[in-house]
Coordinates of C-alpha atoms in Angstrom, one line a residue:
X1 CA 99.3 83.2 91.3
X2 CA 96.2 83.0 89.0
X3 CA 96.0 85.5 86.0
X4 CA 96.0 88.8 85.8
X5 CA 92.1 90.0 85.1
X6 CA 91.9 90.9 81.6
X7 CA 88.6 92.3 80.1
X8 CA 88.1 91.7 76.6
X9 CA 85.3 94.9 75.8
X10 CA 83.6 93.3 72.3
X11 CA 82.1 90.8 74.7
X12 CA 80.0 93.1 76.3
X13 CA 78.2 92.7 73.2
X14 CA 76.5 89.4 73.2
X15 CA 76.0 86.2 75.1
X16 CA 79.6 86.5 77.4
X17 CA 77.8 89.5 78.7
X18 CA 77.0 88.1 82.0
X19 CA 80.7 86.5 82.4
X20 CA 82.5 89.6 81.5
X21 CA 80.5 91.6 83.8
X22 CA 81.8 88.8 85.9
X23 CA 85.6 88.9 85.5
X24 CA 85.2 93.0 86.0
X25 CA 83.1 92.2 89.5
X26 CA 86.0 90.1 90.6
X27 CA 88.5 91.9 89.4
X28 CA 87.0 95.2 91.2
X29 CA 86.6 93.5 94.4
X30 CA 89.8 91.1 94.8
X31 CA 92.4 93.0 92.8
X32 CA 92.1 97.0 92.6
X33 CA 93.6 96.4 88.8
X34 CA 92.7 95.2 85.3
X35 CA 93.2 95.5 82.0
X36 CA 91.1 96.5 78.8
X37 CA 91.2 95.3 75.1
X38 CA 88.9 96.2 72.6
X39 CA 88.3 99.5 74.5
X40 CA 87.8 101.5 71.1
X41 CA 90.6 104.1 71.2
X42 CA 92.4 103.3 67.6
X43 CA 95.5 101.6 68.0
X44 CA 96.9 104.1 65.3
X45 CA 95.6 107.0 67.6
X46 CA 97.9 105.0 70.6
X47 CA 101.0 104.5 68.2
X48 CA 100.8 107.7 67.6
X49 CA 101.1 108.8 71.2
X50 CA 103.5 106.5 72.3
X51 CA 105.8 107.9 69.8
X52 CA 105.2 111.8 70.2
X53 CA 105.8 110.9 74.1
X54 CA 108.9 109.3 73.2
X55 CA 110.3 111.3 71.2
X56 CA 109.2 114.5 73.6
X57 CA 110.7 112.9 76.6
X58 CA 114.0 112.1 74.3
X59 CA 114.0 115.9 72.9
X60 CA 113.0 118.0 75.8
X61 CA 112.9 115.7 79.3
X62 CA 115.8 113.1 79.2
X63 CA 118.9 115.6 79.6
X64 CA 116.7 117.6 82.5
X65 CA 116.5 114.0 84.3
X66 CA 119.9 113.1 84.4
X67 CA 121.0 116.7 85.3
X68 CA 118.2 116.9 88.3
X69 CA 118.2 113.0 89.1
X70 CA 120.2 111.1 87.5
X71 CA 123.6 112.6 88.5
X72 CA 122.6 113.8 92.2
X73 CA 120.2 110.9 93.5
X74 CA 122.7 108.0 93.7
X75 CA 125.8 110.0 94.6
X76 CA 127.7 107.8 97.5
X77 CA 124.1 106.0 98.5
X78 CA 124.2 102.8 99.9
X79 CA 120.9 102.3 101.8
X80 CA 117.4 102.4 100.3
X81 CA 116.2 106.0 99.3
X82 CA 112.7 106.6 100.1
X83 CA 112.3 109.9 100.2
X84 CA 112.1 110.6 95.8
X85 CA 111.4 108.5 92.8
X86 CA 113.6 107.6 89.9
X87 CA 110.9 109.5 87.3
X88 CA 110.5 111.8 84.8
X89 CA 106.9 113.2 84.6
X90 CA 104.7 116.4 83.7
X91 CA 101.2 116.9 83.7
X92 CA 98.1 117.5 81.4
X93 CA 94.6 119.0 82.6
X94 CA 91.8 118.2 80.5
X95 CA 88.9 119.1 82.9
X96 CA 87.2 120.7 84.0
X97 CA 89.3 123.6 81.8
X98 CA 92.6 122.0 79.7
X99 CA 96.2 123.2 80.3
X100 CA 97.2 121.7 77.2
X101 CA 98.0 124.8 75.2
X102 CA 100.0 126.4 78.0
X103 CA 102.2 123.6 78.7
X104 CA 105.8 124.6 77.4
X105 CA 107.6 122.4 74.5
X106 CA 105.3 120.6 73.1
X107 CA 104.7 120.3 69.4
X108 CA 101.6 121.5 67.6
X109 CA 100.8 117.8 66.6
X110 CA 101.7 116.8 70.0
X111 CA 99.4 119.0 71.8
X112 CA 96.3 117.8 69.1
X113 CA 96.8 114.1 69.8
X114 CA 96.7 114.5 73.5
X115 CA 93.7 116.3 73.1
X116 CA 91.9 113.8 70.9
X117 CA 92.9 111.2 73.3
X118 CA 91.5 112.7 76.4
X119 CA 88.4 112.7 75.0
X120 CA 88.3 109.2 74.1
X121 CA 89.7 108.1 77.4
X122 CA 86.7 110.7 79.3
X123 CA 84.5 108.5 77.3
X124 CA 85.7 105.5 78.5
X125 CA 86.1 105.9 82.1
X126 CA 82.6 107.1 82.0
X127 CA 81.4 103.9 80.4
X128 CA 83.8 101.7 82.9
X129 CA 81.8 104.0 85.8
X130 CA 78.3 102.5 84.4
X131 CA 79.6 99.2 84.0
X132 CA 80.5 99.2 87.8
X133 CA 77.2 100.7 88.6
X134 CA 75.7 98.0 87.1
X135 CA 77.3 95.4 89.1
X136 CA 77.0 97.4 92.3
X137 CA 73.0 97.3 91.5
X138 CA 73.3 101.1 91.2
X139 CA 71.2 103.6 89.0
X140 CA 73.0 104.1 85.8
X141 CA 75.3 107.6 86.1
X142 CA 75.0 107.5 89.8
X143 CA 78.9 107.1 90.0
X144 CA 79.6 110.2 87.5
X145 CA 76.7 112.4 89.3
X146 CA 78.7 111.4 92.6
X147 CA 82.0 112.6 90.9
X148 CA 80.4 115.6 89.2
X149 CA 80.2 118.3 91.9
X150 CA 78.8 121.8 90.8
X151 CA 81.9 122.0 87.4
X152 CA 82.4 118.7 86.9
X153 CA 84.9 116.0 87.4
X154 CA 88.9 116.4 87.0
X155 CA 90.6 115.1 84.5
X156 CA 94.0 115.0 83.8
X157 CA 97.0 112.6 82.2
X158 CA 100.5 112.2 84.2
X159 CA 103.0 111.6 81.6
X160 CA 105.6 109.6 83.0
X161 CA 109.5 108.3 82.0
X162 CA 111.1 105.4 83.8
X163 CA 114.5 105.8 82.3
X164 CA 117.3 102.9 83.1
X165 CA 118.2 103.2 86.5
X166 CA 122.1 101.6 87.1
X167 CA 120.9 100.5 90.6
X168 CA 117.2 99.8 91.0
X169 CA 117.7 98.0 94.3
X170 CA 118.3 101.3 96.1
X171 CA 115.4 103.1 94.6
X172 CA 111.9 102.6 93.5
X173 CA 111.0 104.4 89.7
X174 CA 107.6 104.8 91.9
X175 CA 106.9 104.1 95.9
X176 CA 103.9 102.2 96.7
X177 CA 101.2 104.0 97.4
X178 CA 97.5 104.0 96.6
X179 CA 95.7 106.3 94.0
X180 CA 93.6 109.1 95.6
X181 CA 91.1 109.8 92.9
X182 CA 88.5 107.8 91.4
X183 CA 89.1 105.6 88.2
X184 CA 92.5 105.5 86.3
X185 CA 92.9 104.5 82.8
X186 CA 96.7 103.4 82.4
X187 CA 98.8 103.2 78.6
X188 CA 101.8 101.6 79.1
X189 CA 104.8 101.0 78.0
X190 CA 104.5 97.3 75.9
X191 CA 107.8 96.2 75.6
X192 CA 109.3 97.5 79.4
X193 CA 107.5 96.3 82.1
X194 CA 108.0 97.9 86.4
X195 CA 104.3 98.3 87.3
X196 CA 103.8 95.8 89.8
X197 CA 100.5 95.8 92.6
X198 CA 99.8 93.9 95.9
X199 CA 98.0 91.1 96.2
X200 CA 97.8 89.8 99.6
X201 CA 101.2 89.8 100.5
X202 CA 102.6 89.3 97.3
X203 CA 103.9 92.0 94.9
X204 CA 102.2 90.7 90.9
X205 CA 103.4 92.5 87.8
X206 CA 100.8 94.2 85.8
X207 CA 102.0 93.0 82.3
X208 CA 102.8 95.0 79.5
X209 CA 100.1 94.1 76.6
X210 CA 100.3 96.2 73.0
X211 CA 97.2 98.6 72.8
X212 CA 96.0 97.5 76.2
X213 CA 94.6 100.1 78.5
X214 CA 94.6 99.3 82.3
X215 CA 92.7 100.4 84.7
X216 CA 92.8 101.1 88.3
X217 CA 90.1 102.2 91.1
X218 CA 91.4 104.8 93.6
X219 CA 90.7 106.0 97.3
X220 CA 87.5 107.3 96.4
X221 CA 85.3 104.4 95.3
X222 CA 86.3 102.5 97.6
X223 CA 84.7 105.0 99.9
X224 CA 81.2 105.0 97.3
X225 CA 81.1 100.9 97.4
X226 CA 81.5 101.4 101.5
X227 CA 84.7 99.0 100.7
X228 CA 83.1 96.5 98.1
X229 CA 85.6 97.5 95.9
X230 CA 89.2 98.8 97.0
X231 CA 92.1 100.7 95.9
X232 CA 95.2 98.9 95.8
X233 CA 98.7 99.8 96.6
X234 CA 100.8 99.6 93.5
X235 CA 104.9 100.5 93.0
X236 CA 106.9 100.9 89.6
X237 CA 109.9 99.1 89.9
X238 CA 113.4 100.8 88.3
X239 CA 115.0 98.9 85.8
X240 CA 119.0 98.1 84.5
X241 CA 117.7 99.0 81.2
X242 CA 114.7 100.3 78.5
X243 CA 113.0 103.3 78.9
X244 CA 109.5 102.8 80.3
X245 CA 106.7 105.2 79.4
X246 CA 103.4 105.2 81.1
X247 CA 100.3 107.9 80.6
X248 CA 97.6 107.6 83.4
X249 CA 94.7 109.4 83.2
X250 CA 93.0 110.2 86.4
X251 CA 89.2 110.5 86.0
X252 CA 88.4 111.9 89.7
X253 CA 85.9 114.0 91.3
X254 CA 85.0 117.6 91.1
X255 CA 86.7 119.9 93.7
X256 CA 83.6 120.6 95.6
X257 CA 82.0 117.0 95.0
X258 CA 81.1 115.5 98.7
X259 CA 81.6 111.9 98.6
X260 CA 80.2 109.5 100.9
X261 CA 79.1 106.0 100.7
X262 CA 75.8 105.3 98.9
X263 CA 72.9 105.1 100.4
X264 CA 71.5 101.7 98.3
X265 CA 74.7 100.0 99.1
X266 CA 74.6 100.9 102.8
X267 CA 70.7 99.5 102.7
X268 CA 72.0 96.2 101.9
X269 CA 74.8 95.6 104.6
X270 CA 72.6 97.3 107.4
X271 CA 72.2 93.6 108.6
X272 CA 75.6 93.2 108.8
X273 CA 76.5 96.4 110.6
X274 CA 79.4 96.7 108.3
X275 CA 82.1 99.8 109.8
X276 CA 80.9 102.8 107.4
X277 CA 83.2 104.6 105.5
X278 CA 83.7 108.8 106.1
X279 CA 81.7 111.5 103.6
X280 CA 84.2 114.6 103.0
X281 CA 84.4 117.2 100.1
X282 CA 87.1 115.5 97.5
X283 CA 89.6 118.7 98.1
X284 CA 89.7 118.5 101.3
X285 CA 90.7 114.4 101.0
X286 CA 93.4 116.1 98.2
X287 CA 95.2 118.6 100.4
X288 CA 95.5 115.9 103.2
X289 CA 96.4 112.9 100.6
X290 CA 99.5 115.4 99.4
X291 CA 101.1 115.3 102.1
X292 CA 100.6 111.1 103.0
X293 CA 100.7 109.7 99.5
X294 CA 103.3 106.9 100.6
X295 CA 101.8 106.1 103.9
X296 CA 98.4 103.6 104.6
X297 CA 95.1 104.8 103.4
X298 CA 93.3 104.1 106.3
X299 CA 94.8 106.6 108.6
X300 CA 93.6 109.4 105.6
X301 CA 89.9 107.4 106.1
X302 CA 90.0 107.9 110.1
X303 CA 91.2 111.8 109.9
X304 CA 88.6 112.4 107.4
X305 CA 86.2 110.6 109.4
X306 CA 87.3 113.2 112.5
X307 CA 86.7 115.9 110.1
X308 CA 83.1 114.7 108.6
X309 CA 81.2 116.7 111.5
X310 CA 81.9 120.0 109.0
X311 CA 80.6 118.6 105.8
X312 CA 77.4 119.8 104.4
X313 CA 75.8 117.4 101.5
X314 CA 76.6 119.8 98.4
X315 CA 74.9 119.5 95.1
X316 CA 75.3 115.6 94.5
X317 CA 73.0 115.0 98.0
X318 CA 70.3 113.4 95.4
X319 CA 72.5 111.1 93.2

């Protein structure tokens, strides 16, 4: 299997310009996945995170698990379950208003990290949205005026716990499924690895790398690029021991935001009559995708194509 695509983001700075730009292109198009280093978010600022979520998941989350999980999930199983997943998660808004002060047990320095971090992974995923506009040969923003809608883009981090699982081959710590939004920025666990993603017909591991954020594109640009580039289905795989922690931030569209295939990118297949991709109102993609997260995407693409009769362009019609 050849390597995993990872981006080194000081060359975008000088003369391996054009061959970074390169590896993201490819790695957009042919994998769904990669991984950023250099990205600019201190690595004292990550540290710092990885060990409040630690020790927040050790103080307040890990006797909740094996009370609600742990103890009942496994009891006389022998088959596969695939009906829950062995994780422990909650879940931080950052836009377009944040939950963060209302979330219960978390710490005061807690609470400030988080916060500071949200804002520098916003920043990033907006500057990972140009870079891809840039090889797609779109205007520079179009990608965040498509996601903006009439408030904005959501934002939010799922903080997630893969505790030791005695018997991983009877359940998944995550079931495949693709991601519904638009880009994810991933900080993972360096030292226990379970994220895997398919290639082809092969299941990869996404490797564990200190400081390294990865990133993954979801459902809705690959509705934008009109397929160019795809979401990928992905699985976290239980394991016999560590404890795996993994924060991914989901920088997706506004609520209202009516996505649909660009116009510029649909100019240039017109010769090759390409099968065009359904325009819907992100919610409306949301409340279906909750109820068929671990199922195919492209059965969610064919009923929102059913439904696309109703949708009205709303305020991004220009981008």
């Amino acid at each position: 299997m050849e390597n995993f695509p990872v981006i080194n983001m000081k060359n975008l700075n000088g003369d391996k310009r054009a061959s970074t730009m390169d590896i993201i292109k490819d790695a957009c198009e042919n994998w769904g996945f990669f991984e950023l280093v250099n990205h600019g978010i201190p690595h004292e600022m990550m540290d710092t995170v990885e060990r409040l979520t630690k020790g927040h998941y050790k103080k307040c989350m890990e006797q909740r698990f094996k009370e609600l999980v742990a103890s009942k999930a496994l009891e006389g199983v022998q088959a596969e379950i695939t009906d829950m997943d062995w994780e422990s998660t909650f879940f931080l808004r950052h836009l377009p208003v944040s939950n963060i002060s209302q979330v219960p047990d978390l710490d005061d320095e807690y609470r400030t990290i988080m916060k500071e971090f949200a804002v520098r992974l916003e920043k990033l995923a907006e500057e990972l949205l140009d870079l891809l506009c840039e090889n797609l040969g779109l205007e520079k923003g179009y990608l965040k005026k498509a996601f903006y809608g009439s408030k904005g883009p959501n934002f939010g981090t799922k903080v997630s716990n893969y505790p030791p699982c005695p018997k991983p081959e009877l359940i998944k710590g995550l079931r495949p499924h693709t991601d519904a939004g638009g880009v994810i920025l991933l900080f993972q666990d360096d030292k226990v690895s379970g994220l895997q993603l398919l290639k082809g017909d092969q299941w990869v591991d996404v490797p564990p790398m200190k400081h390294s954020i990865v990133v993954n594109l979801g459902d809705q640009l690959e509705v934008i690029t009109n397929g160019k580039y795809k979401s990928v289905l992905h699985r976290v795989i239980a394991q016999t021991d560590g404890n795996r922690m993994s924060l991914a931030s989901f920088y997706n569209p506004g609520n209202d935001a009516v996505i649909y295939p660009a116009p510029a990118l649909l100019e240039k297949e017109a010769e090759e009559r390409k099968e065009v991709y359904p325009k819907f109102v992100f919610d409306d993609y949301m409340k279906l995708y909750v109820g068929l997260k671990f199922q195919a995407k492209e059965p969610r693409f064919e009923l929102m194509k059913n439904m696309e009769a109703n949708v009205t362009m709303g305020p991004i019609a220009t981008a």
